[in-house]
Coordinates of C-alpha atoms and ligand atoms in Angstrom, one line a residue:
M1 CA -28.2 -16.0 2.2
I2 CA -29.0 -14.9 5.6
Q3 CA -25.7 -13.7 6.2
R4 CA -25.6 -11.8 2.1
T5 CA -29.1 -10.1 3.2
V6 CA -27.3 -8.5 6.0
V7 CA -25.2 -7.4 4.0
F8 CA -27.1 -6.3 1.0
I9 CA -29.2 -4.2 4.2
V10 CA -26.0 -3.2 5.5
G11 CA -25.2 -1.9 2.5
M12 CA -27.9 0.0 1.3
A13 CA -28.2 1.9 5.0
L14 CA -25.3 3.2 4.0
L15 CA -25.5 4.0 0.6
I16 CA -28.5 6.5 2.5
S17 CA -26.6 7.5 5.2
C18 CA -22.8 8.1 3.7
G19 CA -23.4 11.5 5.1
T20 CA -21.3 10.9 7.6
G21 CA -18.6 10.2 5.3
K22 CA -15.6 12.3 5.4
K23 CA -15.9 15.8 4.4
N24 CA -19.1 16.6 1.9
E25 CA -18.0 14.0 -0.3
M26 CA -22.3 12.8 0.1
S27 CA -25.2 15.2 1.4
K28 CA -28.6 14.2 1.9
Q29 CA -31.4 15.4 -0.4
S30 CA -34.4 14.6 0.5
D31 CA -35.1 11.6 -1.3
S32 CA -31.8 10.7 -3.2
V33 CA -28.0 10.8 -2.5
E34 CA -26.5 13.9 -3.9
I35 CA -22.6 12.7 -5.9
L36 CA -20.3 15.5 -5.9
D37 CA -17.9 15.0 -7.9
P38 CA -15.5 17.7 -8.7
H39 CA -14.6 17.0 -13.0
T40 CA -18.6 17.5 -13.9
F41 CA -21.0 20.0 -14.1
A42 CA -24.0 17.3 -14.2
K43 CA -26.6 17.5 -11.4
P44 CA -27.9 14.2 -11.4
H45 CA -30.2 14.6 -8.1
E46 CA -31.8 17.4 -10.0
V47 CA -32.2 15.2 -13.6
K48 CA -30.0 12.1 -14.4
V49 CA -30.3 10.6 -17.3
T50 CA -30.7 7.0 -17.6
H51 CA -30.3 5.5 -21.7
L52 CA -28.4 6.7 -24.4
D53 CA -29.7 6.3 -28.0
W54 CA -26.9 7.2 -30.2
K55 CA -26.8 7.7 -33.9
A56 CA -23.7 8.1 -35.7
R57 CA -22.0 8.9 -38.9
V58 CA -18.1 8.1 -38.4
D59 CA -16.4 10.6 -40.9
F60 CA -12.3 9.8 -41.8
D61 CA -12.5 12.5 -44.7
Q62 CA -13.0 15.6 -41.9
K63 CA -12.5 13.0 -39.2
V64 CA -15.3 14.3 -37.1
I65 CA -18.0 11.8 -36.1
E66 CA -21.8 13.3 -36.9
A67 CA -24.1 12.3 -34.4
T68 CA -27.5 12.3 -32.4
A69 CA -27.1 11.8 -28.9
T70 CA -30.7 10.8 -27.7
W71 CA -30.7 10.7 -23.4
T72 CA -33.9 9.4 -21.9
V73 CA -33.6 11.6 -18.6
E74 CA -35.2 11.4 -14.9
K75 CA -35.8 14.1 -13.0
S76 CA -37.0 15.4 -9.5
K77 CA -40.4 17.7 -9.3
K78 CA -38.4 20.3 -9.3
A79 CA -36.1 20.2 -11.6
D80 CA -36.1 22.5 -15.0
S81 CA -32.5 21.7 -16.4
L82 CA -30.8 18.7 -17.6
I83 CA -26.6 19.8 -17.3
L84 CA -24.5 17.9 -19.8
D85 CA -21.2 18.3 -20.0
A86 CA -19.7 18.8 -23.2
Q87 CA -16.0 19.7 -24.8
G88 CA -15.3 21.2 -28.2
L89 CA -18.2 19.6 -29.6
E90 CA -20.6 21.9 -32.6
I91 CA -24.1 21.7 -31.8
Q92 CA -26.8 21.9 -34.2
E93 CA -29.6 21.0 -32.5
V94 CA -31.7 20.2 -29.0
L95 CA -34.9 19.0 -29.1
L96 CA -37.2 17.8 -26.5
N97 CA -39.0 14.2 -26.3
G98 CA -38.6 14.2 -30.6
N99 CA -40.0 17.1 -32.1
E100 CA -39.8 20.5 -29.4
S101 CA -37.1 22.9 -29.9
A102 CA -35.3 23.5 -27.0
K103 CA -33.6 26.1 -25.2
Y104 CA -30.3 25.6 -23.8
Y105 CA -27.0 27.9 -23.1
R106 CA -23.2 26.7 -22.8
G107 CA -21.2 27.4 -19.7
E108 CA -18.0 29.2 -19.4
E109 CA -14.9 27.2 -20.3
D110 CA -12.8 25.4 -18.2
V111 CA -9.3 23.9 -19.4
H112 CA -9.6 20.8 -18.2
L113 CA -13.8 19.9 -17.5
G114 CA -15.2 21.4 -20.5
S115 CA -18.7 23.3 -21.1
S116 CA -21.6 22.4 -18.9
M117 CA -24.7 22.6 -21.8
V118 CA -27.7 23.7 -19.8
I119 CA -30.5 22.3 -21.7
F120 CA -34.1 23.4 -20.4
I121 CA -36.7 20.7 -19.9
N122 CA -40.7 20.5 -19.3
E123 CA -42.7 18.7 -17.0
D124 CA -43.2 16.3 -19.4
T125 CA -39.7 15.6 -20.3
R126 CA -38.4 12.3 -20.9
K127 CA -35.6 12.3 -23.6
V128 CA -33.7 15.1 -25.1
S129 CA -31.7 14.5 -27.9
V130 CA -28.3 16.5 -29.4
T131 CA -27.4 16.8 -32.9
Y132 CA -23.6 18.0 -33.3
T133 CA -20.8 17.4 -34.8
T134 CA -17.1 16.3 -32.6
G135 CA -14.1 18.7 -33.0
R136 CA -11.2 18.5 -35.2
D137 CA -9.0 17.6 -32.3
A138 CA -11.8 15.5 -29.6
A139 CA -9.3 14.3 -27.6
A140 CA -11.0 10.9 -27.1
L141 CA -10.4 10.1 -30.8
Q142 CA -7.4 9.2 -32.1
W143 CA -7.8 9.2 -36.2
L144 CA -5.1 7.4 -37.5
A145 CA -4.6 7.7 -41.5
P146 CA -2.9 4.0 -43.4
E147 CA 0.3 4.4 -42.7
Q148 CA 0.0 4.3 -39.4
T149 CA -2.0 0.9 -39.1
A150 CA -0.7 -2.6 -39.5
G151 CA -2.7 -3.3 -42.3
K152 CA -1.4 0.0 -44.5
E153 CA -4.9 0.2 -46.9
H154 CA -7.4 1.8 -44.4
P155 CA -7.7 4.4 -41.7
F156 CA -8.4 3.5 -38.1
L157 CA -10.2 5.5 -35.5
F158 CA -10.5 4.6 -31.7
T159 CA -12.0 6.2 -28.4
Q160 CA -10.2 6.7 -25.4
S161 CA -12.6 7.8 -22.6
Q162 CA -11.0 8.0 -19.6
A163 CA -11.0 9.7 -16.6
I164 CA -13.0 12.3 -18.7
L165 CA -12.5 12.6 -22.1
A166 CA -16.3 11.0 -22.9
R167 CA -17.2 14.7 -23.1
T168 CA -15.3 15.2 -26.6
W169 CA -17.1 12.9 -28.2
I170 CA -20.5 12.5 -26.6
P171 CA -22.7 15.1 -25.1
C172 CA -22.9 12.7 -21.1
Q173 CA -23.2 13.5 -17.8
D174 CA -19.3 12.8 -17.8
S175 CA -19.0 11.4 -14.3
P176 CA -18.3 7.8 -13.1
G177 CA -21.2 8.1 -10.4
I178 CA -23.9 8.3 -13.2
R179 CA -24.3 5.3 -15.2
F180 CA -26.7 4.1 -18.2
T181 CA -27.8 1.7 -20.8
Y182 CA -26.7 2.3 -24.6
N183 CA -28.0 1.2 -27.8
A184 CA -26.2 3.2 -31.0
E185 CA -26.5 2.7 -34.7
V186 CA -23.5 3.6 -36.1
E187 CA -22.8 3.9 -39.6
V188 CA -18.8 3.8 -41.2
P189 CA -16.9 3.3 -44.4
A190 CA -18.0 0.6 -46.3
G191 CA -15.4 -2.5 -45.7
L192 CA -14.5 -1.6 -42.4
M193 CA -15.9 -3.3 -38.8
A194 CA -17.8 -0.9 -35.7
L195 CA -16.6 -1.8 -32.2
M196 CA -18.2 -0.8 -29.1
S197 CA -18.5 -1.1 -25.5
A198 CA -21.2 -3.4 -25.9
S199 CA -22.9 -6.2 -27.6
N200 CA -20.2 -6.8 -30.8
P201 CA -20.6 -7.9 -34.1
K202 CA -18.1 -10.3 -35.7
E203 CA -18.2 -9.9 -39.4
V204 CA -18.0 -7.1 -41.2
S205 CA -21.4 -5.2 -42.8
T206 CA -20.9 -4.7 -46.8
A207 CA -22.7 -1.8 -45.9
G208 CA -20.9 -0.3 -43.3
K209 CA -23.7 -0.3 -40.8
Y210 CA -23.9 -1.5 -37.0
T211 CA -26.3 -1.9 -34.3
F212 CA -25.3 -2.3 -30.7
Q213 CA -26.4 -2.8 -27.8
M214 CA -25.2 -2.3 -23.8
E215 CA -27.8 -3.8 -21.8
Q216 CA -26.4 -3.5 -18.4
P217 CA -25.7 0.2 -16.9
V218 CA -22.0 1.7 -17.3
P219 CA -20.7 5.3 -16.7
A220 CA -19.7 7.5 -19.2
Y221 CA -16.0 6.8 -18.8
L222 CA -16.7 3.6 -20.0
M223 CA -18.0 4.6 -23.7
A224 CA -15.9 3.1 -26.7
L225 CA -15.8 3.2 -30.2
A226 CA -12.8 1.6 -32.7
V227 CA -13.7 1.8 -36.3
G228 CA -11.0 0.2 -39.1
E229 CA -10.1 -3.4 -41.0
M230 CA -10.5 -5.9 -38.0
S231 CA -11.5 -9.8 -37.7
F232 CA -12.3 -12.0 -35.1
Q233 CA -11.9 -15.5 -33.8
S234 CA -13.2 -16.5 -31.0
I235 CA -10.6 -18.5 -28.5
G236 CA -13.4 -19.7 -25.6
E237 CA -17.1 -20.0 -25.6
V238 CA -17.3 -17.0 -24.1
T239 CA -14.2 -14.8 -25.4
G240 CA -12.5 -14.0 -28.5
V241 CA -10.1 -11.5 -29.9
Y242 CA -10.4 -8.7 -33.2
S243 CA -7.1 -7.2 -34.8
E244 CA -6.0 -5.9 -38.0
P245 CA -6.2 -9.2 -39.7
S246 CA -1.8 -9.7 -40.2
M247 CA -1.9 -9.1 -36.2
L248 CA -4.8 -12.1 -35.6
N249 CA -2.9 -15.5 -34.7
K250 CA -0.4 -14.0 -33.1
S251 CA -2.7 -12.3 -30.6
V252 CA -4.8 -15.7 -30.4
Y253 CA -1.8 -17.8 -29.9
E254 CA -1.2 -15.0 -27.2
F255 CA -3.9 -14.5 -24.8
A256 CA -5.2 -18.6 -25.9
N257 CA -5.2 -18.3 -21.5
M258 CA -8.3 -16.1 -21.9
D259 CA -10.6 -18.7 -21.2
S260 CA -8.6 -19.8 -17.5
M261 CA -8.4 -16.2 -16.3
L262 CA -12.0 -15.9 -16.8
H263 CA -12.6 -18.5 -15.4
A264 CA -10.6 -18.2 -12.1
A265 CA -12.0 -15.0 -11.9
E266 CA -15.5 -16.2 -11.3
R267 CA -13.9 -18.5 -9.2
L268 CA -13.0 -16.1 -7.1
Y269 CA -14.8 -13.4 -7.0
G270 CA -18.8 -13.9 -8.4
D271 CA -20.0 -14.7 -12.0
Y272 CA -19.1 -12.1 -14.6
R273 CA -22.0 -10.0 -15.7
W274 CA -21.1 -8.8 -19.3
G275 CA -22.1 -12.0 -21.5
R276 CA -19.5 -12.1 -23.6
Y277 CA -15.6 -11.0 -23.2
D278 CA -13.9 -10.0 -26.1
V279 CA -10.2 -8.3 -26.9
L280 CA -9.2 -5.5 -29.3
V281 CA -5.3 -5.7 -29.8
L282 CA -5.2 -2.4 -31.6
P283 CA -2.6 -0.3 -33.7
P284 CA 0.2 1.3 -31.1
S285 CA -0.6 4.2 -31.1
F286 CA -2.4 3.7 -28.7
P287 CA -1.8 5.5 -25.3
F288 CA -2.0 2.7 -22.8
G289 CA -1.7 -1.0 -22.1
G290 CA -4.9 -2.0 -21.5
M291 CA -8.6 -0.1 -21.2
E292 CA -10.9 -2.0 -19.8
N293 CA -14.2 -1.3 -22.0
P294 CA -16.8 -3.7 -20.7
R295 CA -16.8 -7.0 -23.0
L296 CA -14.4 -5.5 -25.2
T297 CA -11.1 -4.9 -23.7
F298 CA -8.5 -2.6 -25.5
A299 CA -5.1 -3.4 -25.6
T300 CA -1.8 -1.8 -26.9
P301 CA -0.4 -4.6 -29.4
T302 CA 2.8 -4.2 -27.1
I303 CA 2.2 -7.2 -24.9
L304 CA 2.2 -9.5 -28.0
A305 CA 5.8 -11.1 -27.1
G306 CA 4.9 -14.1 -28.7
D307 CA 5.1 -16.2 -25.6
R308 CA 1.9 -15.5 -23.8
S309 CA 4.2 -13.6 -20.9
L310 CA 2.7 -10.4 -20.6
T311 CA -0.7 -11.5 -20.2
S312 CA -1.3 -10.0 -17.0
L313 CA -2.7 -6.9 -18.6
I314 CA -5.2 -8.7 -20.0
A315 CA -6.1 -10.5 -16.2
H316 CA -5.5 -6.6 -14.5
E317 CA -8.3 -5.5 -17.2
L318 CA -10.9 -8.7 -17.3
A319 CA -9.9 -7.9 -13.4
H320 CA -11.9 -4.3 -14.0
S321 CA -14.6 -6.4 -15.4
W322 CA -15.6 -6.4 -11.4
S323 CA -13.6 -3.7 -9.4
G324 CA -14.8 -0.7 -11.9
N325 CA -17.1 -1.7 -14.0
L326 CA -19.3 -3.3 -11.5
V327 CA -18.3 -1.6 -8.1
T328 CA -17.0 1.7 -9.4
N329 CA -15.1 4.6 -7.9
Q330 CA -17.7 7.5 -7.6
S331 CA -15.6 10.4 -7.9
W332 CA -11.3 10.5 -9.5
N333 CA -10.8 10.7 -5.8
D334 CA -11.6 7.7 -5.2
F335 CA -9.6 5.8 -8.2
W336 CA -7.7 3.9 -6.3
L337 CA -10.9 1.8 -5.1
N338 CA -10.8 1.0 -8.9
E339 CA -7.1 0.5 -9.8
G340 CA -5.8 -0.8 -6.2
F341 CA -8.6 -3.4 -5.7
T342 CA -8.1 -4.3 -9.7
V343 CA -4.2 -5.0 -9.4
Y344 CA -4.9 -6.8 -6.5
F345 CA -7.4 -9.2 -8.2
E346 CA -5.0 -9.3 -11.2
R347 CA -2.6 -10.9 -8.7
R348 CA -4.6 -13.0 -7.3
I349 CA -5.9 -14.7 -11.0
M350 CA -2.4 -14.6 -12.3
E351 CA -1.8 -16.7 -8.7
S352 CA -4.4 -18.8 -9.7
L353 CA -3.1 -19.8 -12.6
Y354 CA 0.7 -19.8 -12.8
G355 CA 1.5 -19.7 -8.4
E356 CA 2.5 -17.9 -6.1
T357 CA 5.8 -17.4 -6.9
Y358 CA 4.8 -15.6 -10.5
A359 CA 2.4 -13.8 -8.5
N360 CA 5.5 -12.2 -5.6
M361 CA 7.5 -11.0 -9.2
L362 CA 4.9 -9.0 -9.5
D363 CA 3.8 -7.5 -6.1
V364 CA 7.9 -7.3 -6.4
L365 CA 7.9 -5.3 -9.3
G366 CA 4.7 -3.3 -8.3
M367 CA 5.9 -2.6 -5.1
E368 CA 9.4 -1.0 -6.5
D369 CA 7.4 1.3 -9.5
L370 CA 5.2 2.2 -5.7
K371 CA 8.8 3.1 -4.1
K372 CA 9.6 4.9 -6.7
D373 CA 6.3 7.0 -7.5
M374 CA 6.4 7.8 -3.8
K375 CA 9.8 9.8 -4.3
S376 CA 8.8 12.1 -7.2
L377 CA 5.4 12.4 -6.3
D378 CA 4.0 15.3 -3.9
P379 CA 3.4 13.8 -0.5
K380 CA -0.6 14.8 -0.9
D381 CA -0.2 12.8 -4.1
T382 CA 0.1 9.4 -2.3
R383 CA -2.4 9.1 -0.2
L384 CA -5.1 6.6 -1.4
K385 CA -7.5 9.5 -0.8
L386 CA -7.0 12.3 -3.4
E387 CA -7.5 15.5 -4.0
L388 CA -7.7 16.4 -7.7
E389 CA -10.7 18.7 -7.4
G390 CA -9.6 21.8 -10.0
R391 CA -6.8 19.4 -12.0
N392 CA -6.8 17.2 -14.8
P393 CA -7.6 13.6 -13.0
D394 CA -5.2 12.5 -15.0
E395 CA -3.4 13.6 -12.5
G396 CA -3.9 10.3 -10.2
M397 CA -2.8 8.2 -12.8
N398 CA 0.2 6.8 -10.7
N399 CA 1.6 4.1 -8.7
V400 CA 0.0 5.1 -5.3
A401 CA -4.2 4.1 -7.0
Y402 CA -2.6 0.8 -8.7
E403 CA 0.4 -0.4 -6.0
K404 CA -0.6 1.2 -2.4
G405 CA -3.9 0.3 -3.4
N406 CA -2.9 -3.2 -4.1
F407 CA -0.5 -3.7 -0.8
F408 CA -3.3 -1.8 1.5
L409 CA -6.2 -4.9 0.6
K410 CA -3.1 -6.9 0.4
T411 CA -2.1 -6.1 3.9
I412 CA -5.7 -6.4 5.2
E413 CA -5.7 -10.2 4.0
N414 CA -2.8 -10.4 6.2
F415 CA -4.4 -9.4 9.0
Y416 CA -7.7 -11.6 8.7
G417 CA -6.8 -14.1 6.9
R418 CA -7.3 -15.0 2.8
E419 CA -11.0 -16.9 3.9
A420 CA -12.6 -14.2 5.6
F421 CA -10.8 -11.5 2.7
D422 CA -12.8 -13.3 -0.3
E423 CA -15.4 -13.3 1.4
F424 CA -16.0 -9.8 2.1
V425 CA -14.7 -9.0 -1.4
T426 CA -17.2 -11.3 -2.9
Q427 CA -20.5 -9.5 -0.8
Y428 CA -19.2 -5.9 -1.6
F429 CA -19.3 -6.8 -5.3
D430 CA -22.3 -8.2 -4.8
T431 CA -24.0 -5.2 -2.6
F432 CA -22.4 -2.7 -4.9
A433 CA -23.0 -4.1 -8.5
F434 CA -23.8 -1.7 -10.9
K435 CA -23.3 1.3 -8.4
S436 CA -20.3 3.3 -7.3
V437 CA -18.4 3.6 -3.8
N438 CA -16.8 6.4 -2.5
T439 CA -13.9 5.7 -0.2
E440 CA -15.4 6.6 3.3
L441 CA -18.5 4.1 2.1
F442 CA -16.1 1.5 1.3
L443 CA -14.2 2.0 4.5
E444 CA -17.2 1.3 6.6
Y445 CA -18.6 -1.1 4.5
L446 CA -15.6 -2.6 5.8
D447 CA -15.4 -2.0 9.1
S448 CA -18.8 -3.7 9.3
N449 CA -18.4 -6.3 7.3
L450 CA -14.9 -7.9 8.1
L451 CA -12.2 -5.3 10.5
K452 CA -15.3 -5.4 13.6
T453 CA -14.7 -8.9 13.6
D454 CA -11.2 -8.5 15.3
T455 CA -11.1 -5.2 17.8
V456 CA -7.6 -6.1 18.3
K457 CA -6.7 -6.3 14.3
R458 CA -8.5 -3.2 13.7
E459 CA -6.5 -1.3 15.9
K460 CA -2.8 -2.6 14.7
L461 CA -4.0 -2.5 10.6
R462 CA -4.1 1.7 11.0
V463 CA -7.0 2.0 8.3
N464 CA -6.7 6.1 8.5
E465 CA -3.4 5.8 7.9
W466 CA -3.2 4.1 4.8
V467 CA -6.3 5.8 3.6
Y468 CA -5.5 9.5 4.2
S469 CA -1.7 10.1 5.2
P470 CA 1.1 10.0 2.7
G471 CA 3.7 7.2 2.9
L472 CA 3.5 3.4 2.5
P473 CA 2.4 2.7 6.2
D474 CA 5.3 0.8 8.0
N475 CA 2.4 -2.4 8.7
C476 CA 2.4 -3.1 5.0
V477 CA 3.4 -6.8 3.9
K478 CA 6.8 -7.9 2.7
V479 CA 6.8 -9.0 -0.7
K480 CA 9.5 -11.7 -1.4
S481 CA 10.4 -13.4 -4.7
R482 CA 12.7 -16.7 -4.9
R483 CA 12.9 -15.8 -8.3
L484 CA 13.6 -12.1 -8.4
Q485 CA 16.2 -12.8 -6.2
R486 CA 17.7 -15.9 -7.8
V487 CA 18.3 -13.2 -10.6
E488 CA 19.9 -10.6 -8.0
S489 CA 22.6 -13.2 -7.2
S490 CA 23.0 -14.4 -11.0
L491 CA 23.7 -10.6 -11.9
K492 CA 25.9 -10.3 -8.7
A493 CA 28.2 -13.4 -9.5
W494 CA 28.5 -11.6 -12.6
E495 CA 29.6 -8.2 -11.9
D496 CA 31.6 -9.5 -9.4
G497 CA 33.8 -11.3 -12.0
I498 CA 32.4 -15.3 -10.9
L499 CA 30.3 -16.2 -14.0
D500 CA 31.0 -15.4 -17.2
I501 CA 28.1 -13.4 -19.1
D502 CA 27.8 -16.9 -20.8
E503 CA 27.3 -18.8 -17.7
L504 CA 24.6 -16.7 -16.1
K505 CA 21.7 -19.2 -15.9
T506 CA 18.7 -17.5 -17.7
D507 CA 16.8 -20.6 -20.1
D508 CA 14.3 -20.5 -17.7
W509 CA 13.7 -16.3 -17.2
S510 CA 10.0 -15.1 -18.0
S511 CA 10.0 -11.7 -19.5
H512 CA 9.3 -10.6 -15.7
E513 CA 13.3 -11.9 -14.7
W514 CA 14.4 -10.3 -17.5
I515 CA 13.2 -7.0 -16.7
Y516 CA 14.3 -7.2 -13.0
F517 CA 17.7 -8.0 -15.0
L518 CA 17.5 -4.7 -16.3
R519 CA 16.9 -3.0 -13.9
K520 CA 18.8 -4.0 -11.1
L521 CA 21.9 -4.0 -13.6
S522 CA 24.2 -1.1 -12.3
T523 CA 23.6 2.0 -14.6
D524 CA 27.3 3.0 -15.0
L525 CA 28.5 0.1 -17.1
S526 CA 30.6 1.1 -20.4
V527 CA 30.1 1.0 -23.7
N528 CA 32.0 -2.2 -24.1
E529 CA 30.0 -4.0 -21.1
L530 CA 26.6 -3.3 -22.3
S531 CA 28.0 -4.9 -26.1
E532 CA 29.1 -8.2 -24.2
L533 CA 25.9 -7.8 -22.8
D534 CA 24.0 -7.4 -26.4
R535 CA 25.8 -10.2 -27.9
T536 CA 25.1 -12.8 -25.3
F537 CA 21.4 -11.7 -24.8
G538 CA 20.4 -10.2 -27.8
F539 CA 18.2 -6.9 -26.6
T540 CA 18.6 -4.4 -28.6
R541 CA 16.7 -6.9 -31.6
S542 CA 14.5 -8.0 -28.3
Q543 CA 10.4 -8.6 -29.7
N544 CA 9.9 -8.3 -25.9
T545 CA 8.4 -4.2 -25.8
E546 CA 8.6 -4.4 -22.2
I547 CA 12.5 -5.8 -22.4
L548 CA 13.4 -3.3 -24.9
A549 CA 11.8 -0.5 -23.0
A550 CA 14.1 -1.5 -20.1
W551 CA 17.4 -2.1 -22.1
F552 CA 16.7 1.4 -23.9
I553 CA 16.9 3.3 -20.7
H554 CA 20.8 1.7 -20.8
T555 CA 21.7 2.4 -23.5
I556 CA 20.5 5.7 -23.3
R557 CA 22.6 6.4 -20.6
A558 CA 25.5 5.1 -21.9
D559 CA 24.7 6.8 -26.3
Y560 CA 25.7 3.0 -27.3
E561 CA 25.7 3.2 -31.1
P562 CA 24.0 0.7 -32.2
A563 CA 20.7 1.0 -30.4
H564 CA 20.1 4.3 -32.0
E565 CA 18.4 4.2 -35.1
P566 CA 16.4 0.5 -32.8
L567 CA 15.4 3.3 -30.2
E568 CA 14.3 6.0 -32.6
S569 CA 12.2 2.8 -34.5
F570 CA 10.8 2.4 -31.6
L571 CA 10.0 6.0 -30.3
V572 CA 8.1 6.8 -33.7
S573 CA 5.8 3.7 -33.8
V574 CA 4.9 2.9 -30.1
G575 CA 2.8 5.5 -28.3
R576 CA 1.8 3.9 -24.6
R577 CA 2.9 6.4 -22.2
K578 CA 4.1 4.2 -20.1
F579 CA 7.3 3.3 -22.1
L580 CA 7.5 7.0 -23.9
V581 CA 7.7 8.7 -20.1
P582 CA 10.7 7.6 -19.0
L583 CA 12.5 6.9 -22.2
Y584 CA 12.2 10.9 -23.5
G585 CA 13.2 11.4 -19.2
A586 CA 16.1 9.6 -19.5
L587 CA 17.5 11.5 -22.9
T588 CA 16.4 14.4 -21.2
K589 CA 18.8 14.0 -18.9
T590 CA 22.1 15.5 -21.3
E591 CA 21.5 18.7 -23.7
K592 CA 22.9 16.1 -26.9
G593 CA 20.0 14.0 -25.5
K594 CA 17.4 16.1 -25.2
D595 CA 17.9 17.6 -29.1
K596 CA 17.8 14.2 -30.3
A597 CA 14.6 14.1 -28.0
K598 CA 13.0 16.9 -30.1
R599 CA 14.2 15.6 -33.1
I600 CA 12.4 12.2 -32.9
Y601 CA 9.4 13.7 -31.4
E602 CA 9.2 15.5 -33.9
K603 CA 8.6 12.8 -36.1
A604 CA 6.9 10.6 -33.7
R605 CA 4.3 13.4 -32.6
P606 CA 1.6 12.7 -35.0
N607 CA 1.3 8.8 -34.3
Y608 CA 1.0 9.9 -30.6
H609 CA -2.5 9.7 -28.6
S610 CA -3.8 13.2 -27.0
V611 CA -3.0 11.7 -23.6
S612 CA 0.7 10.6 -25.1
R613 CA 1.4 13.7 -26.3
N614 CA 0.1 15.8 -23.8
T615 CA 2.3 14.6 -21.2
I616 CA 5.0 14.5 -23.8
D617 CA 5.0 18.6 -24.7
D618 CA 5.3 19.2 -20.6
M619 CA 8.6 17.0 -20.5
L620 CA 10.0 18.5 -23.3
N621 CA 8.9 21.8 -23.1
S622 CA 10.2 22.5 -19.2
Ligands
BES1 N1 -7.9 1.7 -16.6 C1 -7.0 2.2 -16.8 C2 -6.5 3.2 -17.8 C3 -6.7 4.4 -17.3 C4 -6.5 5.2 -16.1 C5 -6.9 4.7 -18.9 C6 -6.8 6.3 -15.8 C7 -7.3 6.4 -18.5 C8 -7.4 7.0 -16.9 C9 -6.4 0.6 -17.3 O1 -6.9 -0.5 -16.7 C10 -5.4 0.3 -16.3 O2 -4.8 0.7 -16.0 N2 -4.1 -0.2 -17.6 C11 -2.4 0.0 -17.7 C12 -2.5 -1.4 -17.1 C13 -2.3 -2.0 -16.0 C14 -1.6 -3.7 -16.4 C15 -1.5 -2.0 -15.0 C16 -1.9 0.4 -18.4 O3 -2.5 1.1 -19.7 O4 -0.8 0.3 -17.8
ZN2 ZN1 -6.4 -0.4 -14.5

């Protein structure tokens, strides 16, 4: 207890004194700390929001949300305006304290940031209400026609707010360093269910009216809404799954281990602070694998492999309930604090459930992903601390934040021992719970609470090189996977003609072994050799999207005919960007492939969310 208190005091002192951090990430104000986030117009040290009451009607005919966002505000003495971020919103009215019409103006439009909304407020202003309609192509929203759902009968809507898309559906202070609680009343067409990153219904409301509460303060990027035909089934006491009815059984089977994951996570780094933990399985156009919306992870259906082999993604999103949702990166330049910690934590959960050999496979695959990204990225983007000012924060979403972040933490663990490291991480989550942290503050905290205990090790760790220099430091822990080494020897035996393809022992291979096998497979196999592999292992017919996507890289290169149609239908139905980028990338390597990519994309584009569309538009137009 005494130790906890000391850590807490040190933490608070750091919070107040972090003007000593790098550059002017934070500067001191008279009585509060100014948070500098290059991706918001908000000035929270003048006026900041603390609570949102959101009343909304979801209109599937017009594909808009009509809403009133009433913000409770807290202001410093001199301030006379509340600044919100907004993008593409049509504003109808702004009221102060519910009755007085307010003067406001819109700032200049920026391609990435949208524009500011500056609302003049008075001495006695406590509430500011904005009535508005979302734009027709609000980037956070994906409106699906019935044909784009599994049930084919009802339309579907989901949001994706991270990193800075919340402002396209709610006028808000859209910065990860600004937190608020929220209540919502949402009206949807009768028969449909509405879910948010909050307390959620388990049954459909016949009137189509739902209320939500999020009692813990969250940043705007964690605001989420989904509307469609959905049902719920519980897994454990506080865990469960939502999905379209026809996907529910499959989802429940796949995620049966969610409760064990939650308990493993709590054993590692302390209490789960959000009440329930449910997962919503979305239609396949969801652009990411998963999104850690608090209390309700949004997930792609492409992890429903039928054998529970791709559930590390659930461990990942669950881990964000600590790293990211509880302790949040202060700006997107500190994204590695969210994702690096989460990858590290995800692997620890998987290790608790399935042992070290399983976690090692994930680390080895992660290291390969990292090395690949390191080769193609501009060196300055291979530093953990990013400089994303003036850019789309999406550019920071690569394996540097995820895997270099993970390997930095693993290396610290390796230097100082697991016990000390785990105690440090638990205290870190406790000290900064419901707060945001930037890289400099984290490093000061790390130094005072762990590294200082052994200054010789501290010297050897070279923290600044890890964080502020490009590339991967040579003191990085080495990871090996026995299971993946076995895959490599099998492959070699086949390639050297020592074993026939059907003599390979693959019975106990998980998805990860197959992914590794396909990645290591020579890139100049003939059509005949691909046929032989396909006949033996049935890759083209695989129900596992990870395996399928890795296989298509080979079939595209060799122009392997039997995979043409399956590839096309995969690209048309799946909108997960992680799969689309390498597949379109492989197609565009030849002129013939480029034409094909363009033809398929024309058909597929309406099924993709704006984040995937933006990426693939850029790829095919350059
Ligand atoms: N928070 C991310 C998704 C994200 C990051 C969305 C940045 C928008 C901007 C989520 O937790 C994530 O990392 N998802 C990964 C899966 C994970 C297992 C690596 C994904 O979607 O691929
Ligand atoms: Zn993540």
